[in-house]
PDB file of C-alpha atoms in Angstrom:
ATOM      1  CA  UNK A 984      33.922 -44.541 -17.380  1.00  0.00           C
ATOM      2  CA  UNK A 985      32.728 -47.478 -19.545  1.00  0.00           C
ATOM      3  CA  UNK A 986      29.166 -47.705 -17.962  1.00  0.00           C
ATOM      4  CA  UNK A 987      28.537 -43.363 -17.923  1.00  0.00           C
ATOM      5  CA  UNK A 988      29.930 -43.799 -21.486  1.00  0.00           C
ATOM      6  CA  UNK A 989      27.129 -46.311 -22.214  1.00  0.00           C
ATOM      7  CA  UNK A 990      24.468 -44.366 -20.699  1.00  0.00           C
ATOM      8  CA  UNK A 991      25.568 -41.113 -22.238  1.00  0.00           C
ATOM      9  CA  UNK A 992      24.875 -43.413 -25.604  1.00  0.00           C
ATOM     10  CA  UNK A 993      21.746 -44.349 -24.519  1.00  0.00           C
ATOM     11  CA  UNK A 994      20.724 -41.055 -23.571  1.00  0.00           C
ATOM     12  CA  UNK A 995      21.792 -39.552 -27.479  1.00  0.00           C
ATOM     13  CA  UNK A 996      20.177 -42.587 -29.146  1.00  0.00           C
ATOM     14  CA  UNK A 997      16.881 -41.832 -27.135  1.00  0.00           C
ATOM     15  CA  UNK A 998      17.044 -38.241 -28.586  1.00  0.00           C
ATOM     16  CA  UNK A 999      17.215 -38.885 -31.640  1.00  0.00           C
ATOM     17  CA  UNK A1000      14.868 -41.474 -32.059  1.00  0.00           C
ATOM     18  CA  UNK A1001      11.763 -39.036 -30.638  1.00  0.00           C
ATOM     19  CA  UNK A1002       9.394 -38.952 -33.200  1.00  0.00           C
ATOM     20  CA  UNK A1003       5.935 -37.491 -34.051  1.00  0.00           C
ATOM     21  CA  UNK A1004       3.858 -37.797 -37.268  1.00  0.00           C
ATOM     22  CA  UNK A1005       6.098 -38.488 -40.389  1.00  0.00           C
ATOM     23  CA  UNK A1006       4.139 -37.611 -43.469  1.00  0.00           C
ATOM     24  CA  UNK A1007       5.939 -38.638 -46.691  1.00  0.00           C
ATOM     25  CA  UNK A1008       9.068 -40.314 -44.517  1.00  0.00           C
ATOM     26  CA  UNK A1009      10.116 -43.398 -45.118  1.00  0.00           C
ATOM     27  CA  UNK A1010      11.916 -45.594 -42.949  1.00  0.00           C
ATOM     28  CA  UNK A1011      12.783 -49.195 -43.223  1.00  0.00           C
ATOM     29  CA  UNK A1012      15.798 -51.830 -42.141  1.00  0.00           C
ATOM     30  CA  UNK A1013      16.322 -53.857 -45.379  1.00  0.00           C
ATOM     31  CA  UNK A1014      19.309 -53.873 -47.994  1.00  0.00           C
ATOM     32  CA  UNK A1015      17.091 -54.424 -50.881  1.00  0.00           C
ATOM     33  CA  UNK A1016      14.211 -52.308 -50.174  1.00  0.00           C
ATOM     34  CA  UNK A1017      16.474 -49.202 -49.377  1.00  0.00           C
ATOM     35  CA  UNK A1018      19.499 -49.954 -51.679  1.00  0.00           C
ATOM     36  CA  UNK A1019      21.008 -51.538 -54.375  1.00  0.00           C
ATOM     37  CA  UNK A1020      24.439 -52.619 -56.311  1.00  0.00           C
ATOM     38  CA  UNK A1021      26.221 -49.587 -57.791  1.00  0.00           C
ATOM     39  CA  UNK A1022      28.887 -51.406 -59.256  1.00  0.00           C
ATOM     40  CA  UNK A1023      31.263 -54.384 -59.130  1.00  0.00           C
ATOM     41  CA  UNK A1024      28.094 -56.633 -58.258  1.00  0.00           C
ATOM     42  CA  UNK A1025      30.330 -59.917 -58.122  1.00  0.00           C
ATOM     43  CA  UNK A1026      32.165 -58.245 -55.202  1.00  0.00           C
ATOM     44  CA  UNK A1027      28.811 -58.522 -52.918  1.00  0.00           C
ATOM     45  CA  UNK A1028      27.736 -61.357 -50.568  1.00  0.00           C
ATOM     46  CA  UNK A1029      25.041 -61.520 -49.068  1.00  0.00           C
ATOM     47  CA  UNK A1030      24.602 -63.800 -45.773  1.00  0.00           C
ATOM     48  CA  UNK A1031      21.431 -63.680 -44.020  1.00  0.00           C
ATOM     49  CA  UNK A1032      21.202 -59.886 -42.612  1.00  0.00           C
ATOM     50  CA  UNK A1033      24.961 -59.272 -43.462  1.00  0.00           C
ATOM     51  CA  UNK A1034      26.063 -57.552 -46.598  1.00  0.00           C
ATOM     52  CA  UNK A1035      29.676 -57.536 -47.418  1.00  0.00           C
ATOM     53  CA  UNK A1036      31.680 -55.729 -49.894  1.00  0.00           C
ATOM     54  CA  UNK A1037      35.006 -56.709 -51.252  1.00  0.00           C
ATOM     55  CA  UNK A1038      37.807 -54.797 -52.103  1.00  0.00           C
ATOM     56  CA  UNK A1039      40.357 -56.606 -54.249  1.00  0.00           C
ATOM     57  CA  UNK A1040      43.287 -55.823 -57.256  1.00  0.00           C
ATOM     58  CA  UNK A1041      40.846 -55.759 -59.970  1.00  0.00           C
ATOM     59  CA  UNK A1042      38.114 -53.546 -58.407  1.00  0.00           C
ATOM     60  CA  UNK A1043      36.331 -51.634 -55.248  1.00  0.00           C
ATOM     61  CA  UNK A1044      32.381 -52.109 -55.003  1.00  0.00           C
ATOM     62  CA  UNK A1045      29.663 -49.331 -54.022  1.00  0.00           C
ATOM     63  CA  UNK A1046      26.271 -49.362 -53.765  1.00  0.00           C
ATOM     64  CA  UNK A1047      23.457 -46.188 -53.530  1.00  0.00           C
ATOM     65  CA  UNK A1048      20.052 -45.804 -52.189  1.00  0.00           C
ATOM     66  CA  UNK A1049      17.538 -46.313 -54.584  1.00  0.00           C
ATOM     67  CA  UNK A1050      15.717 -42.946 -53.723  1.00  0.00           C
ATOM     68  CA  UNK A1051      16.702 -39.073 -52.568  1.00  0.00           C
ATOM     69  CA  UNK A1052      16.108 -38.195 -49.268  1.00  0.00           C
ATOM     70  CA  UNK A1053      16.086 -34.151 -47.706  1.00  0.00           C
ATOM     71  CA  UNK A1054      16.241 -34.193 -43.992  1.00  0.00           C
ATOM     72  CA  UNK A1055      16.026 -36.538 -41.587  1.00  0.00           C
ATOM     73  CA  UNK A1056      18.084 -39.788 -40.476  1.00  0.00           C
ATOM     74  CA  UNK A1057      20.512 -42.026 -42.142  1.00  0.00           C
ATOM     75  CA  UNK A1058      22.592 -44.925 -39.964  1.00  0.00           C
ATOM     76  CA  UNK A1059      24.439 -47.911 -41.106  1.00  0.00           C
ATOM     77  CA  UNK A1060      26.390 -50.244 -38.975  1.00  0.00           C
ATOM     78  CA  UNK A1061      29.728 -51.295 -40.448  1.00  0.00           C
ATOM     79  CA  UNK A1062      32.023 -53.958 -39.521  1.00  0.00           C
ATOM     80  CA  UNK A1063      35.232 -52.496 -40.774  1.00  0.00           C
ATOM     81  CA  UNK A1064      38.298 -54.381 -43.111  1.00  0.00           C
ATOM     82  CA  UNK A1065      40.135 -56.064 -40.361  1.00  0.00           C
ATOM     83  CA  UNK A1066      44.178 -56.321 -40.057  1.00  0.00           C
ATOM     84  CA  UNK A1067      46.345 -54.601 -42.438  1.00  0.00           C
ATOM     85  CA  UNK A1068      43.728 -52.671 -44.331  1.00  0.00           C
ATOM     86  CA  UNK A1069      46.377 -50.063 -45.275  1.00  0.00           C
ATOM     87  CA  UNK A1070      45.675 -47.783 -48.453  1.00  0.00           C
ATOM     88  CA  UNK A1071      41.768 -48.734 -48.506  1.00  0.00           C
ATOM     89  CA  UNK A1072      39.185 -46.313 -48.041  1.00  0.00           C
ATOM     90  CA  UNK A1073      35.391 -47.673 -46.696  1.00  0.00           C
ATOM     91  CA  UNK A1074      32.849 -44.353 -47.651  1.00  0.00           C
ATOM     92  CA  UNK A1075      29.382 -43.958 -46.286  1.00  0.00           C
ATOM     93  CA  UNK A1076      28.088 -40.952 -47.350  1.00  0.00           C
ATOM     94  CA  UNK A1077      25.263 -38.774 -49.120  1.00  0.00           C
ATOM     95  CA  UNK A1078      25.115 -36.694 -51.891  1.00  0.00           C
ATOM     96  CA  UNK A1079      23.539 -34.846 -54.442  1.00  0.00           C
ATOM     97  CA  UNK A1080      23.874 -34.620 -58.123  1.00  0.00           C
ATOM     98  CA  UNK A1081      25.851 -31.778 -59.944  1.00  0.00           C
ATOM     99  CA  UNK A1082      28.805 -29.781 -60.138  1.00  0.00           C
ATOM    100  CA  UNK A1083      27.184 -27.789 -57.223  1.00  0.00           C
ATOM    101  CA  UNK A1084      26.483 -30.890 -55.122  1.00  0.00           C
ATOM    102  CA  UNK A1085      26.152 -31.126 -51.497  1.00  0.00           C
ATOM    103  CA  UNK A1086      27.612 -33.914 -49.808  1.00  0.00           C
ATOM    104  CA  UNK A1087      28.322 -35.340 -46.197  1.00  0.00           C
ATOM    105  CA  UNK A1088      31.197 -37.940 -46.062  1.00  0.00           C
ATOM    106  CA  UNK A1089      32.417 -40.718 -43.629  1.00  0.00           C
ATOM    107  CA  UNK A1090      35.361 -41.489 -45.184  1.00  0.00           C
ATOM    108  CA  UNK A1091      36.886 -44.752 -42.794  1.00  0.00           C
ATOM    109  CA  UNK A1092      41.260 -44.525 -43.624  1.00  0.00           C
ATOM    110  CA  UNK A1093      42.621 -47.864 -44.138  1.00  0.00           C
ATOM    111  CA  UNK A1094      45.507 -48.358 -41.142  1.00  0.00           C
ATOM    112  CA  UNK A1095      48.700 -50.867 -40.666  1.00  0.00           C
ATOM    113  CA  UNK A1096      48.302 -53.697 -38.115  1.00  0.00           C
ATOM    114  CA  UNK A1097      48.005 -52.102 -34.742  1.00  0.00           C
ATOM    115  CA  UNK A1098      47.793 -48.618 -35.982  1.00  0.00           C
ATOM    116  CA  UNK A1099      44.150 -46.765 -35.068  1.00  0.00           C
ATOM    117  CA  UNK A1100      41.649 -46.476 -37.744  1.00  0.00           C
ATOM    118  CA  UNK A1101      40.968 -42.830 -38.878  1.00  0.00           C
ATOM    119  CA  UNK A1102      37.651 -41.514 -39.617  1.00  0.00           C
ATOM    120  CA  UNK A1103      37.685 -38.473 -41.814  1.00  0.00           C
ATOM    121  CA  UNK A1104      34.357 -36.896 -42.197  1.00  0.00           C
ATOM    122  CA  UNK A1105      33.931 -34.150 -44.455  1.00  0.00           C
ATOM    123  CA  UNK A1106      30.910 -31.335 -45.976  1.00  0.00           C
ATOM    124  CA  UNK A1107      30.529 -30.167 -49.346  1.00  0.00           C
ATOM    125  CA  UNK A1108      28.340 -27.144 -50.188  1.00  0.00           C
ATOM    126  CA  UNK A1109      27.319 -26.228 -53.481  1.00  0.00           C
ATOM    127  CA  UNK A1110      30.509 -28.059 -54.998  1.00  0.00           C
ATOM    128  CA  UNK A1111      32.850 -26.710 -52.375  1.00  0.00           C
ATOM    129  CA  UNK A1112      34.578 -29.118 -49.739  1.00  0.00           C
ATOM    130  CA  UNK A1113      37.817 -28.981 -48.323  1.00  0.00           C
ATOM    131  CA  UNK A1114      35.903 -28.795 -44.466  1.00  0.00           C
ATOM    132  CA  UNK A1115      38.068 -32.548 -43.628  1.00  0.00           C
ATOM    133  CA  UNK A1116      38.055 -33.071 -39.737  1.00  0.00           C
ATOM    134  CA  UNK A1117      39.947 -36.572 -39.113  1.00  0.00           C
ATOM    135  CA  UNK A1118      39.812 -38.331 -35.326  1.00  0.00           C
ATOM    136  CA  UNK A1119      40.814 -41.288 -34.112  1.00  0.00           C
ATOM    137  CA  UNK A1120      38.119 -44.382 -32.415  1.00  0.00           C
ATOM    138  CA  UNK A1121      37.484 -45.001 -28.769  1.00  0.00           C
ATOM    139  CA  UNK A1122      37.094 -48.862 -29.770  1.00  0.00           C
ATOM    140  CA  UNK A1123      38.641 -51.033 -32.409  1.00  0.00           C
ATOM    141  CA  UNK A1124      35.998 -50.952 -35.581  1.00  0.00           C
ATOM    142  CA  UNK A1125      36.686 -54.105 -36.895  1.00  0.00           C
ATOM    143  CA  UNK A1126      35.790 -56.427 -34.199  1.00  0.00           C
ATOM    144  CA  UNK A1127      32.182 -55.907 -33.989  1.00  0.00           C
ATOM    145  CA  UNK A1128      29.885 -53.313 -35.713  1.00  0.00           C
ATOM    146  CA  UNK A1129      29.515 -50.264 -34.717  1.00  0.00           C
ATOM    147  CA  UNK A1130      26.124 -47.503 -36.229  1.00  0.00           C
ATOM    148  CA  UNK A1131      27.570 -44.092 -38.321  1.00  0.00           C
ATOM    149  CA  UNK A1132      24.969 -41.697 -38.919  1.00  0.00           C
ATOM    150  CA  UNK A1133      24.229 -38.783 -40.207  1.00  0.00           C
ATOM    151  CA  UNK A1134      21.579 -36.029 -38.796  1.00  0.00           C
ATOM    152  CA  UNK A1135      20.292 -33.459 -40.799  1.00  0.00           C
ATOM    153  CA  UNK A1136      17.826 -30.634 -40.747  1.00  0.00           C
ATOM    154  CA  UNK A1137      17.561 -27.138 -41.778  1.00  0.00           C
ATOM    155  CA  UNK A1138      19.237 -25.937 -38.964  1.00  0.00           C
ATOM    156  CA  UNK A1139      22.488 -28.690 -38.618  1.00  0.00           C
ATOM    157  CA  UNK A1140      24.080 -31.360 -40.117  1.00  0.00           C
ATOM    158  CA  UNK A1141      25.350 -34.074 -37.510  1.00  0.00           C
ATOM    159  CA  UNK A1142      27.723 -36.957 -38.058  1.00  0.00           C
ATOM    160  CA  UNK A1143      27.367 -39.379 -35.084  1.00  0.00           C
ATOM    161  CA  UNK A1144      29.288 -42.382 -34.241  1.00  0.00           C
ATOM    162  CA  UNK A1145      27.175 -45.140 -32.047  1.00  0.00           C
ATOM    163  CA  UNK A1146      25.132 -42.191 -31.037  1.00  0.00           C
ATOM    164  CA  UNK A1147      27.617 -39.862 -29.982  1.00  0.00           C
ATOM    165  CA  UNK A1148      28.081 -36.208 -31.927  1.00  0.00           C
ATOM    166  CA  UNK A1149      31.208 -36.394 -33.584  1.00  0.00           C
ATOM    167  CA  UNK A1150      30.600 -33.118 -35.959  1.00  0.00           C
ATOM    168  CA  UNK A1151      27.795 -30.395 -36.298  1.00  0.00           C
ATOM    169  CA  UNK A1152      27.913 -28.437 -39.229  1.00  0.00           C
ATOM    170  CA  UNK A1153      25.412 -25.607 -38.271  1.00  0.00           C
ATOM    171  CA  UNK A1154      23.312 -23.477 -40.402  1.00  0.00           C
ATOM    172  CA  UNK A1155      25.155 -20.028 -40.476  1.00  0.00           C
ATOM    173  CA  UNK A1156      23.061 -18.170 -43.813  1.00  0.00           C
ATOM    174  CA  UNK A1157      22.620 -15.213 -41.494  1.00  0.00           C
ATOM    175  CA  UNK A1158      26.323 -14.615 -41.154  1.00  0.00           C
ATOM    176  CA  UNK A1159      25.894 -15.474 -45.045  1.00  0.00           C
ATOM    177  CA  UNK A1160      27.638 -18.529 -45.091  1.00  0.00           C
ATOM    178  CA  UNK A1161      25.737 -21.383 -47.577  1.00  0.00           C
ATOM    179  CA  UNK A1162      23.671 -23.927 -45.873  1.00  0.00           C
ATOM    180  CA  UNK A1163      22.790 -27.918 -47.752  1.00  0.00           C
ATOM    181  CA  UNK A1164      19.554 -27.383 -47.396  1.00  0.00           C
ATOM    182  CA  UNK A1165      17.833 -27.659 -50.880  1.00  0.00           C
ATOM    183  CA  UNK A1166      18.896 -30.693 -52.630  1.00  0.00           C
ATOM    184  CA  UNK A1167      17.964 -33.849 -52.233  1.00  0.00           C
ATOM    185  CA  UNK A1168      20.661 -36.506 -51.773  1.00  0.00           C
ATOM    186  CA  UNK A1169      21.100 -39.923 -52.045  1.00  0.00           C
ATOM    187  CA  UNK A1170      22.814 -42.397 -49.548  1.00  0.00           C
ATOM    188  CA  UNK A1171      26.026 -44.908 -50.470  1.00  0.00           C
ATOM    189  CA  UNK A1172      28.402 -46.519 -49.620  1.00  0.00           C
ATOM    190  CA  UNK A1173      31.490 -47.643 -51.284  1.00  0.00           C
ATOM    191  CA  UNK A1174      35.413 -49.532 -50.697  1.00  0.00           C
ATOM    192  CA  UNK A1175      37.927 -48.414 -52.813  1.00  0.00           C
ATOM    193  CA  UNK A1176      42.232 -48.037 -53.359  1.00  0.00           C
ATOM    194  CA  UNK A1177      43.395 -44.598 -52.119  1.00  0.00           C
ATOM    195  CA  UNK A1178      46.833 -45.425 -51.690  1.00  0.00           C
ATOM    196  CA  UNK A1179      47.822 -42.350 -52.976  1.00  0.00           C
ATOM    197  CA  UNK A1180      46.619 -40.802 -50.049  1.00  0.00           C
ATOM    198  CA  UNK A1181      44.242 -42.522 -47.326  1.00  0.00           C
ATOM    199  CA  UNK A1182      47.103 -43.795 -45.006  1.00  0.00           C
ATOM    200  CA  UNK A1183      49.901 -41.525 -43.868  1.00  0.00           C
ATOM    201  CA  UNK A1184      49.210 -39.126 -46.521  1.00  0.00           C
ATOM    202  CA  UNK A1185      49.758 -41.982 -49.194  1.00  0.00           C
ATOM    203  CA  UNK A1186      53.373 -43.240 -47.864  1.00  0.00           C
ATOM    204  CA  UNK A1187      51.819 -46.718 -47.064  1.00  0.00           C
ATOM    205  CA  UNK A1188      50.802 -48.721 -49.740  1.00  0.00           C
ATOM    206  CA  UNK A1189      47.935 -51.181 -50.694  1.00  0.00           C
ATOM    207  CA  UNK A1190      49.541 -54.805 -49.495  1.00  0.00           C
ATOM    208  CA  UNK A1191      47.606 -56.809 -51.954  1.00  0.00           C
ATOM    209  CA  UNK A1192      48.368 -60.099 -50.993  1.00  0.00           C
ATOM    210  CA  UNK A1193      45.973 -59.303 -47.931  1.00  0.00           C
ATOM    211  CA  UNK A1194      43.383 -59.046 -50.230  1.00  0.00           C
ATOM    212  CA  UNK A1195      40.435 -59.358 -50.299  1.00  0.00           C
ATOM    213  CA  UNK A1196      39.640 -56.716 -48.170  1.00  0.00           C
ATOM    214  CA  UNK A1197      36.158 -57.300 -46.589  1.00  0.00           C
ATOM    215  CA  UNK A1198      33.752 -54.552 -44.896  1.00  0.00           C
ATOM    216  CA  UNK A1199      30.449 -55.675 -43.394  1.00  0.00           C
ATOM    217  CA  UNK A1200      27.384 -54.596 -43.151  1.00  0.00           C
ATOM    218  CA  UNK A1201      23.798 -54.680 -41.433  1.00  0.00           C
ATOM    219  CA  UNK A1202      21.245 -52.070 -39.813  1.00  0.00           C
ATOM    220  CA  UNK A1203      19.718 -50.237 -42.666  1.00  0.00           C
ATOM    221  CA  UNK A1204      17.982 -47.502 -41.718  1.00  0.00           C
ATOM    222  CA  UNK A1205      16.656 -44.205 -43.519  1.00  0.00           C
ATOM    223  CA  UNK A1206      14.030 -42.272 -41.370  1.00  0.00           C
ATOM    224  CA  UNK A1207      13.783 -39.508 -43.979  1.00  0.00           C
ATOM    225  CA  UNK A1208      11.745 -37.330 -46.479  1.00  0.00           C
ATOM    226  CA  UNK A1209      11.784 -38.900 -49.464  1.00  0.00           C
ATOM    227  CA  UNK A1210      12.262 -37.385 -52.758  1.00  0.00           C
ATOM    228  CA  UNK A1211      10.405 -38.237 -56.113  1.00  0.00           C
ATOM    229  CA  UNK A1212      12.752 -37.362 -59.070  1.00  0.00           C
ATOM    230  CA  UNK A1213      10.382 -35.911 -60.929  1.00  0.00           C
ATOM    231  CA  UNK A1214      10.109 -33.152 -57.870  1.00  0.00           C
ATOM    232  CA  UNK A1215      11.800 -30.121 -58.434  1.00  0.00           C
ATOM    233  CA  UNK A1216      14.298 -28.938 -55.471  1.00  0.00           C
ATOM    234  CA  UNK A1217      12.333 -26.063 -54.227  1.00  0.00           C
ATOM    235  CA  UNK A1218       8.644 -28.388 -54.361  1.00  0.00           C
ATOM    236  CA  UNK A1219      10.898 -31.030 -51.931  1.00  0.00           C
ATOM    237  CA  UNK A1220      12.326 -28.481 -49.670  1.00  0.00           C
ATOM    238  CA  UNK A1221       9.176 -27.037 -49.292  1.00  0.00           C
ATOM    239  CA  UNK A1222       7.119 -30.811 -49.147  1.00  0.00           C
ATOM    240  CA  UNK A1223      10.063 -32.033 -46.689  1.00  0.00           C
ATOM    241  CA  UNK A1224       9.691 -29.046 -43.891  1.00  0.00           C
ATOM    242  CA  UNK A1225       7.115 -28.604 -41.532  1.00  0.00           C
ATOM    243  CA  UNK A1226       4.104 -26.147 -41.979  1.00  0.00           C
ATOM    244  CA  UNK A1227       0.442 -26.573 -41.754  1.00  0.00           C
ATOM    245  CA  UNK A1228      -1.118 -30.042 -40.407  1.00  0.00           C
ATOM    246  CA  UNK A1229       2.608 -31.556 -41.318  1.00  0.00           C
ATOM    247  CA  UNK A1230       4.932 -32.099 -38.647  1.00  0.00           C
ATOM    248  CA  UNK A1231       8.172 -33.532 -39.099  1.00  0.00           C
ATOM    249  CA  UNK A1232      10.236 -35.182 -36.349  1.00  0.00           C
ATOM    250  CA  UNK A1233      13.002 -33.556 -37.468  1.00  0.00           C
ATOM    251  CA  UNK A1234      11.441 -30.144 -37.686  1.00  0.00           C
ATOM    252  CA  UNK A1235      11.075 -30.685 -33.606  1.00  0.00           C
ATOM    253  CA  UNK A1236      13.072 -27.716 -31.625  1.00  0.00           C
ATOM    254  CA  UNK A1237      14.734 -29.887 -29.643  1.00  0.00           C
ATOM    255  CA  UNK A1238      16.163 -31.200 -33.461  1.00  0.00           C
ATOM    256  CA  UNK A1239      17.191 -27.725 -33.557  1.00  0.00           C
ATOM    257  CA  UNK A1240      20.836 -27.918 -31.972  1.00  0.00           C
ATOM    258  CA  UNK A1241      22.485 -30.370 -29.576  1.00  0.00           C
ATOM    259  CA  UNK A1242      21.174 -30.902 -26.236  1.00  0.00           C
ATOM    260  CA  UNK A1243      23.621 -29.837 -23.128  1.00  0.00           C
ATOM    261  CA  UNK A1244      24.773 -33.232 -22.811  1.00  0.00           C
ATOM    262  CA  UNK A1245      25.254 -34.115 -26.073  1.00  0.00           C
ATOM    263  CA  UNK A1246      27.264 -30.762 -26.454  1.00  0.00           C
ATOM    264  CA  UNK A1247      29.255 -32.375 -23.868  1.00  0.00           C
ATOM    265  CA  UNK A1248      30.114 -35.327 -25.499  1.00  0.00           C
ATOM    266  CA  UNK A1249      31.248 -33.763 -28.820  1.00  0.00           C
ATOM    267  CA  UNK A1250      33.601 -31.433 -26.768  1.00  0.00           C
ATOM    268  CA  UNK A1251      34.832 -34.756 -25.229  1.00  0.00           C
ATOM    269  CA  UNK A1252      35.442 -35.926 -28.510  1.00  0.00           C
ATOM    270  CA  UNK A1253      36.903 -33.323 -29.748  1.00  0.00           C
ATOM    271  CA  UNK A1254      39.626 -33.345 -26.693  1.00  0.00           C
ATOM    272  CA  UNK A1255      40.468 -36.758 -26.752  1.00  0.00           C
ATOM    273  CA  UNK A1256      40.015 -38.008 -30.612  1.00  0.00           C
ATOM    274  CA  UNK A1257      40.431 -34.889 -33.080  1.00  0.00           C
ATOM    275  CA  UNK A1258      43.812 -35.003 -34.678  1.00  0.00           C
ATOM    276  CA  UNK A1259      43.000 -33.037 -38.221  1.00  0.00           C
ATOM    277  CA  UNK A1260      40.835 -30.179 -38.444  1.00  0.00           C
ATOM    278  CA  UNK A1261      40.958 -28.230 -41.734  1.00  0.00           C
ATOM    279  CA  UNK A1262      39.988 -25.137 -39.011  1.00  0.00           C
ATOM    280  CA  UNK A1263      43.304 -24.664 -37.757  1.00  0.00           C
ATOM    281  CA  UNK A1264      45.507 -25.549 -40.875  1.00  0.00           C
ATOM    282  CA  UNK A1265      47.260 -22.411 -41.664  1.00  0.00           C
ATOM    283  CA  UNK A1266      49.657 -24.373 -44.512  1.00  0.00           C
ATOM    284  CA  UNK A1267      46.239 -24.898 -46.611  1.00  0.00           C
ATOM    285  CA  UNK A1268      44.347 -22.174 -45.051  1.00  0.00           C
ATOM    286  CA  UNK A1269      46.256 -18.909 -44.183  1.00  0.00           C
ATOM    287  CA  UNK A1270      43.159 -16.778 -43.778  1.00  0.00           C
ATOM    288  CA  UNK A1271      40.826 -19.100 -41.509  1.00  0.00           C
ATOM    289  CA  UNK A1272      37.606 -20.496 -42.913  1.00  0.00           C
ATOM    290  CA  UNK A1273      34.991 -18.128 -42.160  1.00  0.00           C
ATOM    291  CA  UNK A1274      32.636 -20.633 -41.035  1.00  0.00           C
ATOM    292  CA  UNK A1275      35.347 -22.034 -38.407  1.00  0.00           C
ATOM    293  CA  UNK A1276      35.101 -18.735 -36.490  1.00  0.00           C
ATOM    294  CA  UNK A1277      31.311 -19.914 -35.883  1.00  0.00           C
ATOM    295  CA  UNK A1278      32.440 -23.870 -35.502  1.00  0.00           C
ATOM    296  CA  UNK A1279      34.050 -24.129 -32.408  1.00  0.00           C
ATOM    297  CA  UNK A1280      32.463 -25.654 -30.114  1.00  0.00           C
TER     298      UNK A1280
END
């Protein structure tokens, strides 16, 4: 199982690392040339490659991309708070500015000693979320580090964890469902308290004298369309897609949904690992999602 699991990984990273000409991407590997403090800049160290962020009693830390990206590639690798990182909360996620922001979440749910991590991942459009899928790890997240990404074109959004598909959010405007597909969003990351709800709904409490909490980091990478400021949204969506003598890697149809076997693996996930999907929660959601009719996969 271990060594098909591996090459199934291999197989998913290969795909979506296929590139062709990238005209007005960007992609790099370093902290400071893609990112920079947000806040709390006393609770960052810095050792070699490593970044690490510190949660403790008197604050959280974050820190954001320095530029907007539409479409393309983000990945960190994290080295999650180890032990008893109950009531934290380590983010990595993108987003857009506004009331009607867009906004793709990793959300990683502090646990009790021995107790799974929970990864909630989550999709606003236009200023509307409430989409939260949480699952469980096949491995232990805070013994080594492990890449989260995020996948995004105009036809899906994909959340991927060490290559595999965790989540596709897919581009349903002709069942006239809104699609994120014309803002440009930056990329952060943050630890924070969320006692008052990250672990077992907010029954288990922050244990501060296991503080500081630590989460690592390392493998920056944005392979992306970047997005002056001074751009309006429609100028980037149109400067970010393919047409004419541009041609965007992520524009490529095999970009344009999952391959068979990587279909396969998110239907493996979402088997053995789902245990929340906003989908089938008739207490919040008596009248099902109209989008979830089209989700299932």
């Amino acid at each position: 199982m271990a060594r098909s699991l591996s090459m199934s990984l291999a197989c998913v990273m290969l795909a979506f690392s296929v590139a062709v000409v990238m005209v007005g991407s960007v992609e790099s590997s370093r902290f400071d040339e893609l990112f920079q403090p947000r806040w709390a800049m006393d609770h960052f160290t810095y050792e070699g490659e490593l970044l690490k962020m510190k949660l403790d009693n008197y604050s959280g830390a974050g820190f954001s991309s320095k530029s907007k990206y539409l479409f393309g590639k983000v990945n960190i690798q994290i080295k999650l708070v180890e032990g008893d990182s109950a009531g934290t909360v380590t983010a990595f996620y993108m987003s857009s500015d506004g009331a009607y922001h867009n906004e793709f979440d990793f959300e990683f749910l502090g646990n009790t000693t021995g107790e799974p991590y929970l990864v909630q991942t989550n999709v606003y459009v236009n200023g509307v979320g409430n989409r939260e899928q949480r699952l469980n790890l096949w491995f232990d997240p805070t013994k080594d580090f492990h890449s989260y990404s995020i996948f995004w074109n105009q036809r899906q959004v994909v959340f991927l964890v060490d290559g595999t598909p965790i989540r596709v959010h897919s581009n349903l405007e002709h069942r006239g469902i809104p699609f994120p597909k014309d803002q440009a969003m930056g990329v952060f990351s943050s630890i924070w308290n969320a006692d008052d709800w990250a672990t077992q709904g907010g029954r288990v409490k922050t244990n501060w004298t296991n503080a500081p909490f630590v989460a690592t980091y390392t493998g920056f990478e944005i392979d992306a369309c970047e997005c002056p400021v001074t751009v309006a949204d429609a100028d980037n969506a149109r400067r970010c897609s393919s047409g004419g003598q541009k041609r965007y890697w992520w524009d490529e149809p095999t970009m344009a949904e999952l391959s068979v076997h990587q279909s396969h693996q998110l239907k493996w996930v979402r088997a053995k690992h789902l245990v929340y999907d906003y989908c089938t929660d008739t207490a919040r959601f008596p009248v099902i999602p109209v989008e979830c009719e089209h989700h299932r996969h």
